Short mmCIF file of N, CA and C in Angstrom, two decimals:
data_model
loop_
_atom_site.label_atom_id
_atom_site.label_comp_id
_atom_site.label_asym_id
_atom_site.label_seq_id
_atom_site.Cartn_x
_atom_site.Cartn_y
_atom_site.Cartn_z
N MET A 1 0.54 82.08 -45.81
CA MET A 1 0.60 83.37 -45.14
C MET A 1 -0.15 83.26 -43.81
N GLN A 2 0.44 83.81 -42.76
CA GLN A 2 -0.17 83.78 -41.43
C GLN A 2 -0.87 85.12 -41.19
N TYR A 3 -2.21 85.07 -41.11
CA TYR A 3 -3.03 86.27 -40.93
C TYR A 3 -3.44 86.44 -39.47
N PHE A 4 -4.09 87.57 -39.20
CA PHE A 4 -4.56 87.90 -37.86
C PHE A 4 -5.34 86.74 -37.24
N GLU A 5 -6.24 86.14 -38.04
CA GLU A 5 -7.09 85.06 -37.53
C GLU A 5 -6.28 83.85 -37.07
N ASP A 6 -5.10 83.68 -37.62
CA ASP A 6 -4.26 82.52 -37.28
C ASP A 6 -3.50 82.69 -35.97
N LEU A 7 -3.42 83.89 -35.47
CA LEU A 7 -2.66 84.18 -34.26
C LEU A 7 -3.47 83.80 -33.02
N GLU A 8 -2.84 83.10 -32.08
CA GLU A 8 -3.52 82.66 -30.87
C GLU A 8 -2.86 83.25 -29.64
N VAL A 9 -3.65 83.89 -28.78
CA VAL A 9 -3.14 84.42 -27.53
C VAL A 9 -2.53 83.28 -26.72
N GLY A 10 -1.38 83.52 -26.15
CA GLY A 10 -0.67 82.51 -25.37
C GLY A 10 0.44 81.83 -26.15
N THR A 11 0.44 81.99 -27.46
CA THR A 11 1.48 81.37 -28.28
C THR A 11 2.84 81.99 -27.96
N LYS A 12 3.83 81.11 -27.75
CA LYS A 12 5.19 81.55 -27.46
C LYS A 12 6.10 81.16 -28.61
N SER A 13 7.12 81.96 -28.80
CA SER A 13 8.05 81.72 -29.89
C SER A 13 9.45 82.12 -29.45
N SER A 14 10.44 81.38 -29.90
CA SER A 14 11.84 81.69 -29.61
C SER A 14 12.58 81.70 -30.93
N PHE A 15 13.35 82.75 -31.19
CA PHE A 15 14.02 82.87 -32.48
C PHE A 15 15.16 83.88 -32.40
N GLY A 16 15.88 83.96 -33.48
CA GLY A 16 16.92 84.97 -33.64
C GLY A 16 18.30 84.48 -33.27
N HIS A 17 19.26 85.11 -33.91
CA HIS A 17 20.67 84.88 -33.65
C HIS A 17 21.38 86.11 -34.21
N TYR A 18 21.67 87.06 -33.34
CA TYR A 18 22.29 88.31 -33.79
C TYR A 18 23.62 88.49 -33.08
N GLU A 19 24.68 88.50 -33.85
CA GLU A 19 26.02 88.66 -33.30
C GLU A 19 26.38 90.14 -33.28
N VAL A 20 26.65 90.65 -32.10
CA VAL A 20 26.96 92.07 -31.90
C VAL A 20 28.45 92.29 -32.16
N THR A 21 28.76 93.18 -33.09
CA THR A 21 30.16 93.45 -33.41
C THR A 21 30.59 94.82 -32.89
N ARG A 22 31.84 94.93 -32.60
CA ARG A 22 32.42 96.20 -32.16
C ARG A 22 32.21 97.28 -33.23
N GLU A 23 32.44 96.91 -34.48
CA GLU A 23 32.30 97.87 -35.58
C GLU A 23 30.89 98.44 -35.65
N GLU A 24 29.90 97.56 -35.50
CA GLU A 24 28.52 98.02 -35.57
C GLU A 24 28.15 98.88 -34.36
N VAL A 25 28.64 98.50 -33.18
CA VAL A 25 28.39 99.30 -31.97
C VAL A 25 28.94 100.72 -32.17
N LEU A 26 30.15 100.83 -32.66
CA LEU A 26 30.77 102.14 -32.88
C LEU A 26 30.05 102.93 -33.97
N GLU A 27 29.69 102.25 -35.05
CA GLU A 27 29.00 102.93 -36.15
C GLU A 27 27.64 103.47 -35.71
N PHE A 28 26.85 102.63 -35.03
CA PHE A 28 25.53 103.07 -34.58
C PHE A 28 25.68 104.24 -33.61
N ALA A 29 26.56 104.09 -32.63
CA ALA A 29 26.73 105.13 -31.62
C ALA A 29 27.20 106.43 -32.24
N SER A 30 28.12 106.37 -33.17
CA SER A 30 28.63 107.61 -33.76
C SER A 30 27.54 108.35 -34.52
N LYS A 31 26.58 107.61 -35.08
CA LYS A 31 25.49 108.24 -35.83
C LYS A 31 24.32 108.67 -34.94
N TYR A 32 23.97 107.85 -33.93
CA TYR A 32 22.70 108.05 -33.24
C TYR A 32 22.76 108.23 -31.73
N ASP A 33 23.82 107.83 -31.09
CA ASP A 33 23.90 107.92 -29.63
C ASP A 33 25.37 108.10 -29.22
N PRO A 34 25.96 109.25 -29.58
CA PRO A 34 27.41 109.44 -29.43
C PRO A 34 27.86 109.76 -28.00
N GLN A 35 27.46 108.92 -27.07
CA GLN A 35 27.92 109.08 -25.70
C GLN A 35 29.25 108.34 -25.54
N PRO A 36 30.15 108.86 -24.70
CA PRO A 36 31.50 108.29 -24.59
C PRO A 36 31.54 106.79 -24.30
N PHE A 37 30.62 106.28 -23.47
CA PHE A 37 30.67 104.85 -23.12
C PHE A 37 30.23 103.95 -24.26
N HIS A 38 29.72 104.53 -25.36
CA HIS A 38 29.39 103.77 -26.56
C HIS A 38 30.48 103.92 -27.63
N LEU A 39 31.43 104.83 -27.38
CA LEU A 39 32.42 105.15 -28.41
C LEU A 39 33.88 104.97 -28.00
N ASP A 40 34.14 104.96 -26.70
CA ASP A 40 35.53 105.02 -26.24
C ASP A 40 35.76 104.01 -25.12
N ASP A 41 36.74 103.13 -25.32
CA ASP A 41 37.02 102.09 -24.33
C ASP A 41 37.39 102.67 -22.97
N GLU A 42 38.23 103.68 -22.95
CA GLU A 42 38.67 104.25 -21.67
C GLU A 42 37.53 104.94 -20.95
N ALA A 43 36.72 105.68 -21.67
CA ALA A 43 35.56 106.34 -21.05
C ALA A 43 34.57 105.30 -20.53
N ALA A 44 34.35 104.25 -21.31
CA ALA A 44 33.41 103.20 -20.90
C ALA A 44 33.89 102.48 -19.65
N ALA A 45 35.21 102.30 -19.53
CA ALA A 45 35.77 101.60 -18.37
C ALA A 45 35.50 102.35 -17.07
N GLN A 46 35.24 103.65 -17.16
CA GLN A 46 34.99 104.47 -15.97
C GLN A 46 33.52 104.52 -15.57
N THR A 47 32.67 103.82 -16.31
CA THR A 47 31.23 103.82 -16.03
C THR A 47 30.80 102.48 -15.45
N PHE A 48 29.53 102.37 -15.06
CA PHE A 48 29.04 101.09 -14.54
C PHE A 48 29.00 100.02 -15.62
N PHE A 49 29.10 100.41 -16.92
CA PHE A 49 29.16 99.42 -17.99
C PHE A 49 30.47 98.64 -17.92
N GLY A 50 31.55 99.31 -17.52
CA GLY A 50 32.85 98.66 -17.37
C GLY A 50 33.65 98.52 -18.64
N ARG A 51 32.96 98.57 -19.75
CA ARG A 51 33.61 98.49 -21.05
C ARG A 51 32.66 98.99 -22.12
N LEU A 52 33.13 99.08 -23.33
CA LEU A 52 32.33 99.58 -24.43
C LEU A 52 31.03 98.79 -24.54
N SER A 53 29.91 99.48 -24.62
CA SER A 53 28.61 98.81 -24.70
C SER A 53 27.78 99.40 -25.83
N ALA A 54 26.85 98.60 -26.31
CA ALA A 54 25.92 99.06 -27.35
C ALA A 54 24.90 100.02 -26.74
N SER A 55 24.50 100.98 -27.53
CA SER A 55 23.40 101.86 -27.15
C SER A 55 22.14 101.01 -26.95
N GLY A 56 21.31 101.40 -25.99
CA GLY A 56 20.02 100.72 -25.83
C GLY A 56 19.18 100.81 -27.10
N TRP A 57 19.30 101.94 -27.79
CA TRP A 57 18.56 102.11 -29.04
C TRP A 57 19.09 101.17 -30.11
N HIS A 58 20.38 100.90 -30.07
CA HIS A 58 20.96 99.92 -30.99
C HIS A 58 20.41 98.53 -30.66
N THR A 59 20.29 98.22 -29.38
CA THR A 59 19.72 96.93 -28.98
C THR A 59 18.29 96.82 -29.51
N CYS A 60 17.54 97.91 -29.44
CA CYS A 60 16.18 97.90 -30.02
C CYS A 60 16.23 97.64 -31.52
N ALA A 61 17.16 98.27 -32.22
CA ALA A 61 17.28 98.09 -33.67
C ALA A 61 17.65 96.64 -34.00
N MET A 62 18.58 96.07 -33.24
CA MET A 62 18.94 94.66 -33.47
C MET A 62 17.76 93.75 -33.20
N SER A 63 16.96 94.09 -32.18
CA SER A 63 15.76 93.31 -31.87
C SER A 63 14.77 93.40 -33.02
N MET A 64 14.60 94.58 -33.56
CA MET A 64 13.68 94.76 -34.69
C MET A 64 14.11 93.92 -35.87
N ARG A 65 15.40 93.84 -36.12
CA ARG A 65 15.90 93.01 -37.22
C ARG A 65 15.53 91.54 -37.01
N MET A 66 15.67 91.06 -35.77
CA MET A 66 15.31 89.67 -35.51
C MET A 66 13.81 89.45 -35.71
N ILE A 67 12.99 90.42 -35.30
CA ILE A 67 11.54 90.32 -35.46
C ILE A 67 11.17 90.26 -36.94
N VAL A 68 11.73 91.17 -37.72
CA VAL A 68 11.41 91.19 -39.16
C VAL A 68 11.87 89.91 -39.85
N ASP A 69 13.07 89.44 -39.51
CA ASP A 69 13.54 88.18 -40.09
C ASP A 69 12.58 87.04 -39.75
N GLN A 70 12.06 87.03 -38.52
CA GLN A 70 11.11 85.98 -38.12
C GLN A 70 9.79 86.13 -38.88
N PHE A 71 9.31 87.36 -39.04
CA PHE A 71 8.08 87.58 -39.80
C PHE A 71 8.24 87.05 -41.23
N ARG A 72 9.39 87.30 -41.82
CA ARG A 72 9.64 86.80 -43.18
C ARG A 72 9.69 85.28 -43.20
N HIS A 73 10.35 84.69 -42.21
CA HIS A 73 10.45 83.24 -42.12
C HIS A 73 9.07 82.61 -41.98
N GLU A 74 8.23 83.19 -41.13
CA GLU A 74 6.89 82.65 -40.88
C GLU A 74 5.88 83.09 -41.93
N LYS A 75 6.28 84.03 -42.78
CA LYS A 75 5.38 84.59 -43.80
C LYS A 75 4.12 85.17 -43.16
N THR A 76 4.32 86.09 -42.22
CA THR A 76 3.19 86.72 -41.54
C THR A 76 2.65 87.89 -42.36
N ALA A 77 1.43 88.23 -42.08
CA ALA A 77 0.75 89.34 -42.74
C ALA A 77 0.88 90.60 -41.89
N SER A 78 2.06 90.83 -41.35
CA SER A 78 2.31 92.04 -40.56
C SER A 78 2.24 93.25 -41.47
N ILE A 79 1.54 94.29 -41.01
CA ILE A 79 1.45 95.51 -41.81
C ILE A 79 1.85 96.74 -40.99
N GLY A 80 2.66 96.54 -39.97
CA GLY A 80 3.17 97.68 -39.23
C GLY A 80 2.98 97.57 -37.74
N SER A 81 3.25 98.69 -37.09
CA SER A 81 3.16 98.74 -35.63
C SER A 81 2.88 100.17 -35.19
N PRO A 82 1.97 100.32 -34.22
CA PRO A 82 1.74 101.66 -33.67
C PRO A 82 2.70 102.01 -32.55
N GLY A 83 3.65 101.10 -32.23
CA GLY A 83 4.64 101.44 -31.21
C GLY A 83 4.90 100.32 -30.23
N ILE A 84 5.66 100.67 -29.19
CA ILE A 84 5.99 99.71 -28.15
C ILE A 84 5.63 100.31 -26.80
N ASP A 85 5.43 99.43 -25.83
CA ASP A 85 5.12 99.84 -24.46
C ASP A 85 6.16 99.22 -23.53
N GLU A 86 6.35 99.83 -22.40
CA GLU A 86 7.12 99.26 -21.30
C GLU A 86 8.53 98.80 -21.70
N LEU A 87 9.22 99.59 -22.48
CA LEU A 87 10.58 99.26 -22.89
C LEU A 87 11.53 99.37 -21.71
N ARG A 88 12.32 98.30 -21.49
CA ARG A 88 13.32 98.30 -20.41
C ARG A 88 14.62 97.71 -20.92
N TRP A 89 15.71 98.42 -20.63
CA TRP A 89 17.04 97.89 -20.89
C TRP A 89 17.54 97.31 -19.57
N LEU A 90 17.68 96.01 -19.49
CA LEU A 90 17.96 95.33 -18.23
C LEU A 90 19.44 95.13 -17.95
N LYS A 91 20.22 94.87 -18.99
CA LYS A 91 21.66 94.63 -18.85
C LYS A 91 22.34 95.22 -20.08
N PRO A 92 23.58 95.63 -19.92
CA PRO A 92 24.30 96.13 -21.10
C PRO A 92 24.51 95.03 -22.13
N VAL A 93 24.56 95.45 -23.37
CA VAL A 93 24.91 94.56 -24.48
C VAL A 93 26.29 94.98 -24.96
N TYR A 94 27.17 94.00 -25.10
CA TYR A 94 28.57 94.26 -25.43
C TYR A 94 28.96 93.67 -26.78
N PRO A 95 29.95 94.26 -27.43
CA PRO A 95 30.49 93.60 -28.61
C PRO A 95 30.91 92.18 -28.25
N GLY A 96 30.59 91.25 -29.11
CA GLY A 96 30.86 89.84 -28.85
C GLY A 96 29.65 89.08 -28.33
N ASP A 97 28.64 89.79 -27.84
CA ASP A 97 27.41 89.13 -27.40
C ASP A 97 26.65 88.57 -28.60
N THR A 98 25.86 87.53 -28.35
CA THR A 98 24.95 86.99 -29.35
C THR A 98 23.56 87.06 -28.76
N LEU A 99 22.66 87.72 -29.46
CA LEU A 99 21.30 87.96 -28.97
C LEU A 99 20.31 87.01 -29.62
N ARG A 100 19.25 86.72 -28.86
CA ARG A 100 18.11 85.97 -29.36
C ARG A 100 16.87 86.55 -28.70
N MET A 101 15.70 86.11 -29.14
CA MET A 101 14.47 86.71 -28.65
C MET A 101 13.42 85.66 -28.34
N GLU A 102 12.61 85.94 -27.33
CA GLU A 102 11.42 85.14 -27.04
C GLU A 102 10.22 86.08 -27.00
N THR A 103 9.11 85.61 -27.55
CA THR A 103 7.89 86.41 -27.55
C THR A 103 6.71 85.57 -27.07
N GLU A 104 5.72 86.26 -26.54
CA GLU A 104 4.45 85.63 -26.18
C GLU A 104 3.33 86.57 -26.58
N LEU A 105 2.38 86.08 -27.37
CA LEU A 105 1.23 86.88 -27.75
C LEU A 105 0.31 86.99 -26.54
N ILE A 106 0.10 88.21 -26.05
CA ILE A 106 -0.68 88.38 -24.82
C ILE A 106 -2.06 88.99 -25.05
N GLU A 107 -2.28 89.52 -26.26
CA GLU A 107 -3.58 90.15 -26.52
C GLU A 107 -3.76 90.31 -28.02
N LYS A 108 -5.00 90.21 -28.47
CA LYS A 108 -5.32 90.56 -29.85
C LYS A 108 -6.76 91.04 -29.92
N ARG A 109 -7.00 91.94 -30.85
CA ARG A 109 -8.36 92.45 -31.05
C ARG A 109 -8.51 92.92 -32.49
N ARG A 110 -9.66 92.70 -33.01
CA ARG A 110 -9.98 93.13 -34.37
C ARG A 110 -10.29 94.62 -34.35
N SER A 111 -9.85 95.32 -35.36
CA SER A 111 -10.14 96.75 -35.46
C SER A 111 -11.64 96.95 -35.69
N LYS A 112 -12.22 97.91 -34.96
CA LYS A 112 -13.64 98.22 -35.14
C LYS A 112 -13.87 99.13 -36.35
N SER A 113 -12.88 99.97 -36.63
CA SER A 113 -13.06 100.95 -37.71
C SER A 113 -12.45 100.51 -39.04
N LYS A 114 -11.51 99.54 -39.01
CA LYS A 114 -10.87 99.08 -40.24
C LYS A 114 -10.94 97.56 -40.28
N PRO A 115 -11.93 97.01 -40.98
CA PRO A 115 -12.16 95.57 -40.96
C PRO A 115 -11.04 94.73 -41.58
N ASN A 116 -10.11 95.37 -42.25
CA ASN A 116 -9.02 94.64 -42.90
C ASN A 116 -7.82 94.40 -41.99
N MET A 117 -7.92 94.82 -40.70
CA MET A 117 -6.77 94.66 -39.82
C MET A 117 -7.16 94.34 -38.39
N GLY A 118 -6.17 93.80 -37.67
CA GLY A 118 -6.33 93.52 -36.25
C GLY A 118 -5.06 93.94 -35.51
N PHE A 119 -5.19 94.15 -34.22
CA PHE A 119 -4.07 94.64 -33.40
C PHE A 119 -3.65 93.55 -32.41
N THR A 120 -2.36 93.51 -32.14
CA THR A 120 -1.82 92.53 -31.20
C THR A 120 -0.90 93.21 -30.20
N LYS A 121 -0.69 92.53 -29.07
CA LYS A 121 0.33 92.90 -28.10
C LYS A 121 1.12 91.64 -27.78
N SER A 122 2.45 91.78 -27.81
CA SER A 122 3.33 90.66 -27.50
C SER A 122 4.35 91.07 -26.46
N ARG A 123 4.56 90.20 -25.48
CA ARG A 123 5.64 90.40 -24.52
C ARG A 123 6.91 89.89 -25.18
N GLN A 124 7.92 90.73 -25.28
CA GLN A 124 9.15 90.38 -25.99
C GLN A 124 10.34 90.54 -25.06
N THR A 125 11.18 89.52 -25.04
CA THR A 125 12.38 89.53 -24.21
C THR A 125 13.56 89.16 -25.08
N VAL A 126 14.62 89.96 -24.99
CA VAL A 126 15.87 89.68 -25.71
C VAL A 126 16.86 89.15 -24.68
N PHE A 127 17.55 88.07 -25.04
CA PHE A 127 18.53 87.42 -24.18
C PHE A 127 19.91 87.48 -24.82
N ASN A 128 20.94 87.50 -23.98
CA ASN A 128 22.29 87.34 -24.49
C ASN A 128 22.65 85.85 -24.51
N GLN A 129 23.89 85.55 -24.86
CA GLN A 129 24.33 84.15 -24.99
C GLN A 129 24.38 83.41 -23.66
N HIS A 130 24.27 84.13 -22.55
CA HIS A 130 24.25 83.50 -21.22
C HIS A 130 22.82 83.30 -20.73
N ASP A 131 21.84 83.50 -21.62
CA ASP A 131 20.41 83.43 -21.31
C ASP A 131 19.99 84.46 -20.26
N GLU A 132 20.72 85.56 -20.21
CA GLU A 132 20.36 86.68 -19.34
C GLU A 132 19.49 87.65 -20.14
N PRO A 133 18.33 88.05 -19.61
CA PRO A 133 17.52 89.04 -20.31
C PRO A 133 18.24 90.38 -20.35
N VAL A 134 18.29 90.98 -21.53
CA VAL A 134 18.94 92.29 -21.68
C VAL A 134 17.94 93.38 -22.04
N LEU A 135 16.77 93.00 -22.55
CA LEU A 135 15.76 93.98 -22.94
C LEU A 135 14.39 93.31 -22.85
N THR A 136 13.41 94.08 -22.37
CA THR A 136 12.02 93.64 -22.42
C THR A 136 11.17 94.77 -22.97
N MET A 137 10.10 94.40 -23.63
CA MET A 137 9.15 95.39 -24.14
C MET A 137 7.85 94.69 -24.49
N ILE A 138 6.82 95.47 -24.61
CA ILE A 138 5.54 95.00 -25.13
C ILE A 138 5.43 95.58 -26.53
N GLY A 139 5.44 94.70 -27.51
CA GLY A 139 5.33 95.14 -28.91
C GLY A 139 3.89 95.15 -29.35
N ASN A 140 3.50 96.22 -30.01
CA ASN A 140 2.15 96.35 -30.56
C ASN A 140 2.24 96.12 -32.06
N GLY A 141 1.42 95.23 -32.58
CA GLY A 141 1.47 94.92 -34.00
C GLY A 141 0.14 95.12 -34.68
N ILE A 142 0.23 95.28 -35.98
CA ILE A 142 -0.96 95.36 -36.84
C ILE A 142 -0.81 94.25 -37.88
N PHE A 143 -1.85 93.42 -38.01
CA PHE A 143 -1.81 92.32 -38.96
C PHE A 143 -3.02 92.38 -39.88
N ALA A 144 -2.81 92.00 -41.12
CA ALA A 144 -3.90 91.93 -42.09
C ALA A 144 -4.85 90.80 -41.70
N VAL A 145 -6.12 91.03 -41.96
CA VAL A 145 -7.16 90.04 -41.75
C VAL A 145 -7.35 89.28 -43.06
N ARG A 146 -7.50 87.98 -42.97
CA ARG A 146 -7.66 87.14 -44.16
C ARG A 146 -8.95 87.50 -44.90
N ASP A 147 -10.04 87.63 -44.15
CA ASP A 147 -11.35 87.87 -44.77
C ASP A 147 -12.02 89.07 -44.10
N PRO A 148 -11.76 90.28 -44.59
CA PRO A 148 -12.32 91.47 -43.95
C PRO A 148 -13.85 91.51 -43.93
N GLU A 149 -14.50 90.76 -44.84
CA GLU A 149 -15.97 90.76 -44.90
C GLU A 149 -16.57 89.92 -43.78
N HIS A 150 -15.78 88.99 -43.24
CA HIS A 150 -16.28 88.11 -42.17
C HIS A 150 -16.24 88.85 -40.85
N THR A 151 -17.37 88.90 -40.16
CA THR A 151 -17.46 89.51 -38.84
C THR A 151 -17.32 88.42 -37.80
N PRO A 152 -16.31 88.51 -36.93
CA PRO A 152 -16.14 87.46 -35.93
C PRO A 152 -17.30 87.44 -34.94
N GLU A 153 -17.60 86.23 -34.48
CA GLU A 153 -18.68 86.10 -33.49
C GLU A 153 -18.20 86.52 -32.13
N GLY A 154 -19.11 86.96 -31.28
CA GLY A 154 -18.75 87.33 -29.92
C GLY A 154 -18.71 88.74 -29.80
#
């Protein structure tokens, strides 16, 4: 199990393989973001997207799936997140795209009030199959501490 103490600022990781399907784009949009350019080919063709595109919120959801799959693969002691910062949708995501993710741990700190956890910040970038960034964000994480009784020096 990878605990808070095991995480090192500056560590970079590349992972994920998410294939975006037309069916999923339509299903997500019809439930959560029913704008015409996410639901209708003709309407989408009249926008700057040029064709049917995934909702930015759908891109976030697909990104979250890749993150959770990676946490499971690495067996991390993730215990949640207080949110994200600086979310940007840089390019449209289209049916047929394949997404992947790169992360860099940019900050970590032990909780002062809850000795069993620590907080992290990671710069996260999602790329399409052409290695073009489509989304960036700063993810905030909460990780379990291996030994809550141990007080770190410094």
